[in-house]
Amino acid sequence: MSRTTLDLWVGFFVVIGMAALLFLALKVGNLGASNGAPTYAVSAQFDNIGGLKVRAPVKSAGVVVGRVTDIRFDTKSFRAEVSLSLDTRYQFPRDTIATILTSGLLGEQYVGLEPGGDEEPLKAGDKVQMTQSAVVLEKLIGQFLFNKASETPAQSGTPH
């Protein structure tokens, strides 16, 4: 094999490797091209969104049904307003509950939708009325320690 042919093959494999790394980086960052399906926008307000980020998935029953498109702070209600873009193939009732959940070991946060029983579906521009904020681990630990510290010895079951 001549030197030129060898250099060409090495260059070809380097380009393929770079393209594969770019593809993986986009997939991990949720920045890959969407499937192009039409969407409709709804919003939800949360007291605490934790580490939720724009482009985070919106899931229902474990299936990705949309993406987070925007996160703003509402200066009137002092709550975080999260804009969601949902696939039009999935119609959710007006009494759907939106919850911020954590998945996996890395702690990726996403919005989980739990459908209600209303017959009227959410429409573009609607606001999800029932929401549950992210669970903040530091708050849970603090509450646990505060409750343990406030127990008297008789309550905790330890001898005097």
N, CA, C and O of each residue as an XYZ file, in Angstrom:
640
protein
N       0.853     -1.168      0.000
C       0.000      0.000      0.000
C       0.904      1.237      0.000
O       1.872      1.313      0.757
N       0.575      2.189     -0.849
C       1.416      3.392     -0.921
C       1.128      4.319      0.254
O       0.113      4.189      0.939
N       2.024      5.232      0.462
C       1.921      6.179      1.588
C       0.663      7.046      1.447
O       0.008      7.330      2.449
N       0.318      7.464      0.252
C      -0.856      8.305      0.004
C      -2.146      7.553      0.342
O      -3.047      8.119      0.962
N      -2.240      6.300     -0.056
C      -3.425      5.498      0.229
C      -3.575      5.279      1.729
O      -4.681      5.345      2.265
N      -2.479      5.023      2.392
C      -2.501      4.835      3.845
C      -2.957      6.113      4.551
O      -3.768      6.060      5.476
N      -2.435      7.254      4.114
C      -2.852      8.536      4.699
C      -4.337      8.790      4.466
O      -5.017      9.315      5.347
N      -4.843      8.430      3.303
C      -6.263      8.601      2.993
C      -7.132      7.759      3.924
O      -8.138      8.249      4.438
N      -6.757      6.504      4.146
C      -7.528      5.634      5.040
C      -7.497      6.145      6.486
O      -8.518      6.124      7.172
N      -6.353      6.593      6.938
C      -6.239      7.135      8.292
C      -7.118      8.373      8.430
O      -7.824      8.521      9.427
N      -7.083      9.249      7.459
C      -7.926     10.445      7.472
C      -9.400     10.095      7.477
O     -10.194     10.722      8.179
N      -9.767      9.088      6.688
C     -11.170      8.642      6.630
C     -11.632      8.159      8.008
O     -12.716      8.531      8.457
N     -10.829      7.340      8.678
C     -11.219      6.825      9.989
C     -11.220      7.914     11.063
O     -12.024      7.854     11.993
N     -10.344      8.896     10.954
C     -10.347     10.016     11.891
C     -11.650     10.811     11.743
O     -12.263     11.187     12.743
N     -12.071     11.067     10.504
C     -13.321     11.804     10.261
C     -14.507     11.011     10.794
O     -15.391     11.590     11.426
N     -14.552      9.721     10.562
C     -15.645      8.871     11.070
C     -15.654      8.898     12.598
O     -16.719      8.991     13.209
N     -14.481      8.818     13.216
C     -14.398      8.856     14.678
C     -14.880     10.182     15.243
O     -15.588     10.202     16.250
N     -14.510     11.283     14.613
C     -14.960     12.608     15.070
C     -16.479     12.738     14.922
O     -17.137     13.294     15.802
N     -17.034     12.237     13.831
C     -18.482     12.294     13.625
C     -19.206     11.469     14.684
O     -20.256     11.878     15.178
N     -18.654     10.313     15.033
C     -19.260      9.472     16.070
C     -19.222     10.167     17.428
O     -20.200     10.112     18.174
N     -18.108     10.820     17.760
C     -18.007     11.551     19.018
C     -18.992     12.726     19.062
O     -19.607     12.975     20.098
N     -19.141     13.435     17.964
C     -20.093     14.537     17.894
C     -21.522     14.026     18.087
O     -22.308     14.630     18.816
N     -21.852     12.917     17.435
C     -23.175     12.311     17.576
C     -23.446     11.937     19.024
O     -24.525     12.228     19.542
N     -22.479     11.293     19.694
C     -22.653     10.907     21.091
C     -22.793     12.122     22.000
O     -23.606     12.114     22.924
N     -22.014     13.159     21.747
C     -22.101     14.376     22.565
C     -23.476     15.017     22.431
O     -24.044     15.476     23.422
N     -24.012     15.052     21.228
C     -25.348     15.626     21.019
C     -26.421     14.773     21.681
O     -27.370     15.314     22.249
N     -26.293     13.472     21.621
C     -27.275     12.586     22.252
C     -27.253     12.730     23.767
O     -28.310     12.795     24.394
N     -26.069     12.782     24.361
C     -25.951     12.905     25.807
C     -26.496     14.254     26.272
O     -27.118     14.339     27.331
N     -26.270     15.296     25.494
C     -26.725     16.631     25.857
C     -28.152     16.929     25.455
O     -28.597     18.067     25.606
N     -28.885     15.959     24.952
C     -30.266     16.136     24.485
C     -30.370     17.237     23.438
O     -31.385     17.930     23.367
N     -29.331     17.405     22.627
C     -29.345     18.457     21.620
C     -29.528     17.917     20.214
O     -29.474     18.675     19.246
N     -29.742     16.632     20.092
C     -29.931     16.039     18.779
C     -31.199     16.553     18.133
O     -32.077     17.103     18.798
N     -31.281     16.369     16.846
C     -32.461     16.833     16.120
C     -33.701     16.122     16.632
O     -33.681     14.922     16.905
N     -34.771     16.879     16.755
C     -36.022     16.260     17.208
C     -36.620     15.483     16.061
O     -36.142     15.562     14.930
N     -37.666     14.732     16.351
C     -38.252     13.893     15.319
C     -39.114     14.682     14.346
O     -39.663     14.102     13.409
N     -39.248     15.993     14.544
C     -39.981     16.829     13.611
C     -41.486     16.777     13.772
O     -42.206     17.374     12.972
N     -41.981     16.083     14.777
C     -43.421     15.982     14.992
C     -43.963     17.343     15.445
O     -43.268     18.077     16.147
N     -45.196     17.688     15.050
C     -45.780     18.954     15.509
C     -46.025     18.925     17.019
O     -46.310     17.878     17.600
N     -45.906     20.103     17.637
C     -46.030     20.199     19.091
C     -47.021     21.296     19.473
O     -47.406     22.125     18.648
N     -47.417     21.280     20.726
C     -48.201     22.368     21.297
C     -47.577     22.745     22.632
O     -47.021     21.901     23.335
N     -47.680     24.042     22.972
C     -46.996     24.563     24.157
C     -47.972     24.734     25.317
O     -49.069     25.270     25.157
N     -47.544     24.264     26.489
C     -48.267     24.508     27.744
C     -47.230     24.972     28.764
O     -46.028     24.837     28.535
N     -47.689     25.515     29.880
C     -46.757     25.955     30.910
C     -47.200     25.435     32.266
O     -48.345     25.023     32.448
N     -46.275     25.461     33.212
C     -46.556     25.021     34.581
C     -45.683     25.842     35.515
O     -44.554     26.187     35.166
N     -46.195     26.157     36.701
C     -45.424     26.897     37.687
C     -45.045     25.971     38.839
O     -45.853     25.172     39.313
N     -43.788     26.104     39.276
C     -43.257     25.283     40.356
C     -42.632     26.184     41.413
O     -42.099     27.248     41.099
N     -42.704     25.742     42.689
C     -42.040     26.463     43.771
C     -40.528     26.293     43.687
O     -39.782     27.217     44.010
N     -40.068     25.111     43.254
C     -38.639     24.827     43.163
C     -38.423     23.856     42.012
O     -39.027     22.783     41.989
N     -37.572     24.215     41.058
C     -37.327     23.328     39.917
C     -36.037     22.527     40.071
O     -35.697     21.739     39.188
N     -35.316     22.712     41.171
C     -34.080     21.962     41.386
C     -33.090     22.223     40.269
O     -32.772     23.378     39.985
N     -32.597     21.175     39.631
C     -31.616     21.293     38.550
C     -32.213     21.106     37.174
O     -31.502     20.735     36.241
N     -33.510     21.356     37.025
C     -34.164     21.208     35.719
C     -33.553     22.182     34.728
O     -33.280     23.333     35.066
N     -33.338     21.714     33.493
C     -32.720     22.540     32.467
C     -33.584     22.568     31.213
O     -34.408     21.682     30.987
N     -33.380     23.600     30.406
C     -34.036     23.681     29.105
C     -33.601     22.469     28.285
O     -32.448     22.047     28.377
N     -34.490     21.913     27.499
C     -34.325     20.706     26.671
C     -34.414     19.418     27.482
O     -34.194     18.335     26.941
N     -34.736     19.519     28.777
C     -34.945     18.312     29.579
C     -36.191     17.605     29.052
O     -37.110     18.263     28.564
N     -36.236     16.289     29.142
C     -37.404     15.576     28.630
C     -38.645     15.770     29.500
O     -38.556     16.002     30.705
N     -39.791     15.668     28.853
C     -41.079     15.604     29.536
C     -41.566     14.181     29.279
O     -41.709     13.767     28.128
N     -41.823     13.428     30.364
C     -42.180     12.023     30.227
C     -43.526     11.733     30.867
O     -43.929     12.378     31.835
N     -44.203     10.761     30.311
C     -45.414     10.217     30.909
C     -45.331      8.704     30.768
O     -45.149      8.192     29.664
N     -45.463      7.997     31.865
C     -45.334      6.534     31.894
C     -43.989      6.089     31.326
O     -43.892      5.021     30.722
N     -42.949      6.906     31.517
C     -41.612      6.553     31.051
C     -41.337      6.870     29.592
O     -40.218      6.664     29.122
N     -42.335      7.368     28.863
C     -42.185      7.674     27.443
C     -41.974      9.179     27.283
O     -42.697      9.974     27.883
N     -40.996      9.568     26.484
C     -40.755     10.993     26.229
C     -41.881     11.523     25.345
O     -42.077     11.063     24.220
N     -42.620     12.504     25.879
C     -43.760     13.074     25.149
C     -43.530     14.545     24.807
O     -44.389     15.182     24.198
N     -42.374     15.086     25.194
C     -42.083     16.483     24.901
C     -40.767     16.912     25.508
O     -39.990     16.087     25.989
N     -40.522     18.220     25.481
C     -39.292     18.809     26.002
C     -39.607     20.106     26.743
O     -40.613     20.763     26.476
N     -38.727     20.460     27.677
C     -38.797     21.761     28.345
C     -38.203     22.778     27.377
O     -37.070     22.611     26.927
N     -38.955     23.833     27.049
C     -38.475     24.815     26.077
C     -37.980     26.105     26.716
O     -37.161     26.805     26.122
N     -38.459     26.434     27.912
C     -38.050     27.688     28.539
C     -38.298     27.615     30.037
O     -39.235     26.961     30.495
N     -37.441     28.298     30.793
C     -37.611     28.407     32.246
C     -37.444     29.882     32.602
O     -36.424     30.497     32.291
N     -38.463     30.439     33.260
C     -38.440     31.851     33.656
C     -38.830     31.976     35.119
O     -39.435     31.070     35.693
N     -38.476     33.115     35.718
C     -38.906     33.421     37.077
C     -40.040     34.421     36.986
O     -39.874     35.504     36.424
N     -41.194     34.067     37.535
C     -42.362     34.944     37.534
C     -42.253     35.885     38.731
O     -42.324     35.446     39.879
N     -42.080     37.183     38.459
C     -41.883     38.157     39.529
C     -43.167     38.470     40.290
O     -43.110     39.067     41.366
N     -44.322     38.082     39.757
C     -45.582     38.324     40.463
C     -45.880     37.230     41.480
O     -46.283     37.515     42.608
N     -45.680     35.989     41.080
C     -45.980     34.870     41.988
C     -44.734     34.356     42.701
O     -44.839     33.547     43.623
N     -43.547     34.822     42.281
C     -42.264     34.370     42.842
C     -42.104     32.860     42.718
O     -41.633     32.185     43.633
N     -42.507     32.356     41.565
C     -42.376     30.932     41.261
C     -41.680     30.779     39.916
O     -41.642     31.716     39.118
N     -41.139     29.613     39.671
C     -40.519     29.326     38.381
C     -41.607     28.910     37.406
O     -42.443     28.065     37.723
N     -41.594     29.504     36.224
C     -42.547     29.126     35.178
C     -41.803     28.348     34.109
O     -40.843     28.837     33.515
N     -42.260     27.137     33.876
C     -41.605     26.231     32.945
C     -42.514     26.047     31.732
O     -43.680     25.677     31.869
N     -41.966     26.308     30.543
C     -42.711     26.110     29.300
C     -42.395     24.725     28.756
O     -41.232     24.331     28.673
N     -43.435     23.996     28.390
C     -43.290     22.636     27.884
C     -43.809     22.564     26.454
O     -44.848     23.141     26.133
N     -43.097     21.867     25.616
C     -43.525     21.627     24.246
C     -43.878     20.142     24.146
O     -43.003     19.279     24.211
N     -45.186     19.855     23.985
C     -45.662     18.471     23.964
C     -46.021     18.049     22.551
O     -46.557     18.839     21.773
N     -45.727     16.816     22.230
C     -46.044     16.236     20.928
C     -47.569     16.173     20.769
O     -48.274     15.750     21.685
N     -48.069     16.591     19.612
C     -49.526     16.613     19.392
C     -50.139     15.211     19.360
O     -51.355     15.071     19.488
N     -49.322     14.183     19.193
C     -49.861     12.815     19.238
C     -50.377     12.457     20.626
O     -51.172     11.530     20.781
N     -49.914     13.209     21.647
C     -50.283     12.904     23.023
C     -51.141     14.035     23.581
O     -50.663     15.153     23.772
N     -52.390     13.739     23.836
C     -53.324     14.719     24.400
C     -53.549     14.376     25.872
O     -53.947     13.258     26.200
N     -53.292     15.342     26.753
C     -53.428     15.129     28.181
C     -54.650     15.871     28.713
O     -54.973     16.954     28.226
N     -55.336     15.299     29.713
C     -56.485     15.977     30.313
C     -56.078     17.269     31.011
O     -54.917     17.452     31.378
N     -57.048     18.161     31.188
C     -56.774     19.460     31.824
C     -56.313     19.315     33.273
O     -55.619     20.194     33.784
N     -56.685     18.222     33.944
C     -56.297     18.040     35.344
C     -55.027     17.194     35.496
O     -54.836     16.526     36.511
N     -54.173     17.231     34.488
C     -52.895     16.523     34.534
C     -52.002     17.138     35.608
O     -52.016     18.350     35.823
N     -51.226     16.287     36.279
C     -50.301     16.742     37.320
C     -48.885     16.699     36.750
O     -48.458     15.684     36.201
N     -48.156     17.818     36.887
C     -46.768     17.905     36.440
C     -45.863     17.846     37.664
O     -46.050     18.604     38.617
N     -44.880     16.945     37.639
C     -43.960     16.748     38.751
C     -42.534     16.775     38.225
O     -42.260     16.260     37.141
N     -41.633     17.367     38.982
C     -40.218     17.328     38.607
C     -39.603     16.121     39.300
O     -39.605     16.022     40.527
N     -39.079     15.211     38.496
C     -38.531     13.949     38.991
C     -37.059     13.829     38.611
O     -36.565     14.569     37.760
N     -36.365     12.892     39.251
C     -34.957     12.638     38.978
C     -34.808     11.210     38.482
O     -35.429     10.291     39.014
N     -33.978     11.029     37.457
C     -33.765      9.679     36.946
C     -32.283      9.358     36.910
O     -31.442     10.241     36.738
N     -31.986      8.112     37.072
C     -30.628      7.641     36.912
C     -29.684      8.043     38.024
O     -30.041      8.783     38.940
N     -28.460      7.533     37.916
C     -27.434      7.811     38.909
C     -26.887      9.225     38.784
O     -26.434      9.802     39.772
N     -26.925      9.789     37.579
C     -26.396     11.127     37.372
C     -27.364     12.197     37.841
O     -26.990     13.366     37.937
N     -28.595     11.821     38.132
C     -29.547     12.765     38.673
C     -30.152     13.699     37.648
O     -30.501     14.832     37.980
N     -30.287     13.247     36.397
C     -30.933     14.065     35.377
C     -32.367     14.331     35.808
O     -33.093     13.403     36.163
N     -32.772     15.584     35.781
C     -34.135     15.905     36.179
C     -34.994     16.096     34.946
O     -34.535     16.590     33.915
N     -36.252     15.696     35.071
C     -37.201     15.810     33.976
C     -38.576     16.109     34.543
O     -38.801     15.986     35.747
N     -39.492     16.499     33.675
C     -40.865     16.759     34.083
C     -41.684     15.511     33.792
O     -41.710     15.028     32.660
N     -42.353     14.990     34.820
C     -43.233     13.842     34.662
C     -44.682     14.304     34.636
O     -45.096     15.099     35.480
N     -45.447     13.818     33.683
C     -46.863     14.155     33.590
C     -47.700     12.951     33.982
O     -47.519     11.854     33.454
N     -48.611     13.167     34.907
C     -49.535     12.120     35.334
C     -50.944     12.558     34.933
O     -51.492     13.498     35.508
N     -51.526     11.877     33.950
C     -52.839     12.299     33.451
C     -53.930     12.145     34.501
O     -53.916     11.221     35.314
N     -54.860     13.063     34.459
C     -56.021     13.010     35.345
C     -57.190     12.342     34.644
O     -57.000     11.551     33.721
N     -58.396     12.661     35.082
C     -59.578     12.019     34.533
C     -60.505     12.960     33.775
O     -61.576     12.544     33.333
N     -60.111     14.220     33.620
C     -60.950     15.194     32.927
C     -61.099     14.807     31.456
O     -60.167     14.291     30.841
N     -62.278     15.062     30.907
C     -62.495     14.733     29.495
C     -61.990     15.835     28.580
O     -61.728     15.588     27.403
N     -61.851     17.047     29.103
C     -61.362     18.179     28.313
C     -59.835     18.132     28.253
O     -59.187     18.091     29.299
N     -59.238     18.136     27.044
C     -57.776     18.056     26.951
C     -57.105     19.420     27.119
O     -57.730     20.466     26.950
N     -55.810     19.377     27.458
C     -54.989     20.591     27.474
C     -54.864     21.099     26.046
O     -54.731     20.313     25.108
N     -54.906     22.412     25.887
C     -54.740     23.022     24.569
C     -53.498     23.905     24.589
O     -52.958     24.216     25.652
N     -53.059     24.299     23.416
C     -51.905     25.182     23.308
C     -52.147     26.457     24.110
O     -53.197     27.089     23.990
N     -51.170     26.823     24.922
C     -51.271     28.026     25.738
C     -51.848     27.798     27.121
O     -51.812     28.707     27.951
N     -52.381     26.608     27.399
C     -52.944     26.306     28.718
C     -51.843     26.204     29.762
O     -50.663     26.048     29.447
N     -52.271     26.299     31.014
C     -51.357     26.180     32.145
C     -51.744     24.935     32.943
O     -52.915     24.740     33.269
N     -50.758     24.096     33.255
C     -50.993     22.934     34.107
C     -51.197     23.467     35.522
O     -50.315     24.125     36.074
N     -52.355     23.185     36.106
C     -52.714     23.783     37.394
C     -52.076     23.060     38.587
O     -51.670     23.703     39.555
N     -51.990     21.750     38.521
C     -51.460     20.983     39.655
C     -50.011     20.583     39.374
O     -49.718     19.878     38.408
N     -49.114     21.053     40.246
C     -47.693     20.750     40.077
C     -47.091     20.313     41.400
O     -47.603     20.630     42.474
N     -45.996     19.581     41.297
C     -45.240     19.171     42.478
C     -43.779     19.477     42.199
O     -43.218     19.015     41.206
N     -43.173     20.248     43.068
C     -41.798     20.705     42.870
C     -40.791     19.578     43.056
O     -41.121     18.483     43.511
N     -39.551     19.889     42.688
C     -38.451     18.939     42.840
C     -38.188     18.673     44.312
O     -38.343     19.560     45.151
N     -37.791     17.448     44.619
C     -37.402     17.096     45.983
C     -35.942     17.499     46.152
O     -35.072     17.038     45.411
N     -35.682     18.351     47.120
C     -34.322     18.826     47.370
C     -33.739     17.995     48.510
O     -34.236     18.036     49.635
N     -32.698     17.254     48.213
C     -32.102     16.329     49.171
C     -31.631     17.039     50.432
O     -31.776     16.505     51.532
N     -31.073     18.227     50.287
C     -30.576     18.966     51.445
C     -31.706     19.290     52.426
O     -31.521     19.226     53.641
N     -32.885     19.640     51.883
C     -34.027     19.937     52.753
C     -34.477     18.689     53.509
O     -34.776     18.750     54.702
N     -34.523     17.559     52.808
C     -34.929     16.308     53.464
C     -33.975     15.938     54.593
O     -34.410     15.540     55.674
N     -32.683     16.068     54.343
C     -31.689     15.736     55.368
C     -31.822     16.693     56.548
O     -31.755     16.274     57.704
N     -32.010     17.983     56.252
C     -32.176     18.969     57.311
C     -33.405     18.700     58.163
O     -33.345     18.816     59.387
N     -34.527     18.340     57.530
C     -35.737     18.021     58.286
C     -35.540     16.785     59.147
O     -35.986     16.744     60.293
N     -34.874     15.780     58.596
C     -34.622     14.561     59.352
C     -33.772     14.859     60.584
O     -34.091     14.410     61.685
N     -32.693     15.616     60.398
C     -31.809     15.941     61.523
C     -32.518     16.820     62.545
O     -32.330     16.637     63.748
N     -33.329     17.769     62.089
C     -34.064     18.639     63.000
C     -35.057     17.817     63.822
O     -35.185     18.026     65.028
N     -35.755     16.892     63.178
C     -36.720     16.041     63.892
C     -36.014     15.144     64.905
O     -36.523     14.943     66.007
N     -34.847     14.602     64.547
C     -34.092     13.754     65.476
C     -33.610     14.558     66.674
O     -33.629     14.069     67.803
N     -33.175     15.793     66.430
C     -32.662     16.626     67.516
C     -33.770     17.069     68.463
O     -33.517     17.294     69.646
N     -34.992     17.196     67.959
C     -36.090     17.676     68.795
C     -36.756     16.559     69.602
O     -37.561     16.838     70.491
N     -36.431     15.301     69.304
C     -37.007     14.188     70.063
C     -36.424     14.158     71.474
O     -35.235     14.405     71.678
N     -37.276     13.854     72.428
C     -36.784     13.682     73.794
C     -36.267     12.258     73.935
O     -36.641     11.397     73.138
N     -35.432     11.984     74.908
C     -34.912     10.619     75.079
C     -36.020      9.582     75.237
O     -35.853      8.453     74.775
N     -37.139      9.916     75.869
C     -38.228      8.952     76.051
C     -38.877      8.614     74.709
O     -39.328      7.486     74.510
N     -38.931      9.580     73.785
C     -39.540      9.336     72.484
C     -38.647      8.485     71.601
O     -39.147      7.672     70.823
N     -37.354      8.651     71.703
C     -36.444      7.945     70.805
C     -36.201      6.502     71.209
O     -35.605      5.740     70.448
N     -36.649      6.118     72.384
C     -36.497      4.738     72.822
C     -35.161      4.432     73.447
O     -34.858      3.267     73.701
N     -34.349      5.441     73.705
C     -33.057      5.183     74.339
C     -33.190      5.307     75.846
O     -34.020      6.081     76.321
N     -32.400      4.568     76.610
C     -32.486      4.658     78.073
C     -31.987      6.019     78.554
O     -31.182      6.670     77.888
N     -32.482      6.440     79.731
C     -32.142      7.746     80.313
C     -30.737      7.732     80.800
O     -30.255      8.736     81.325
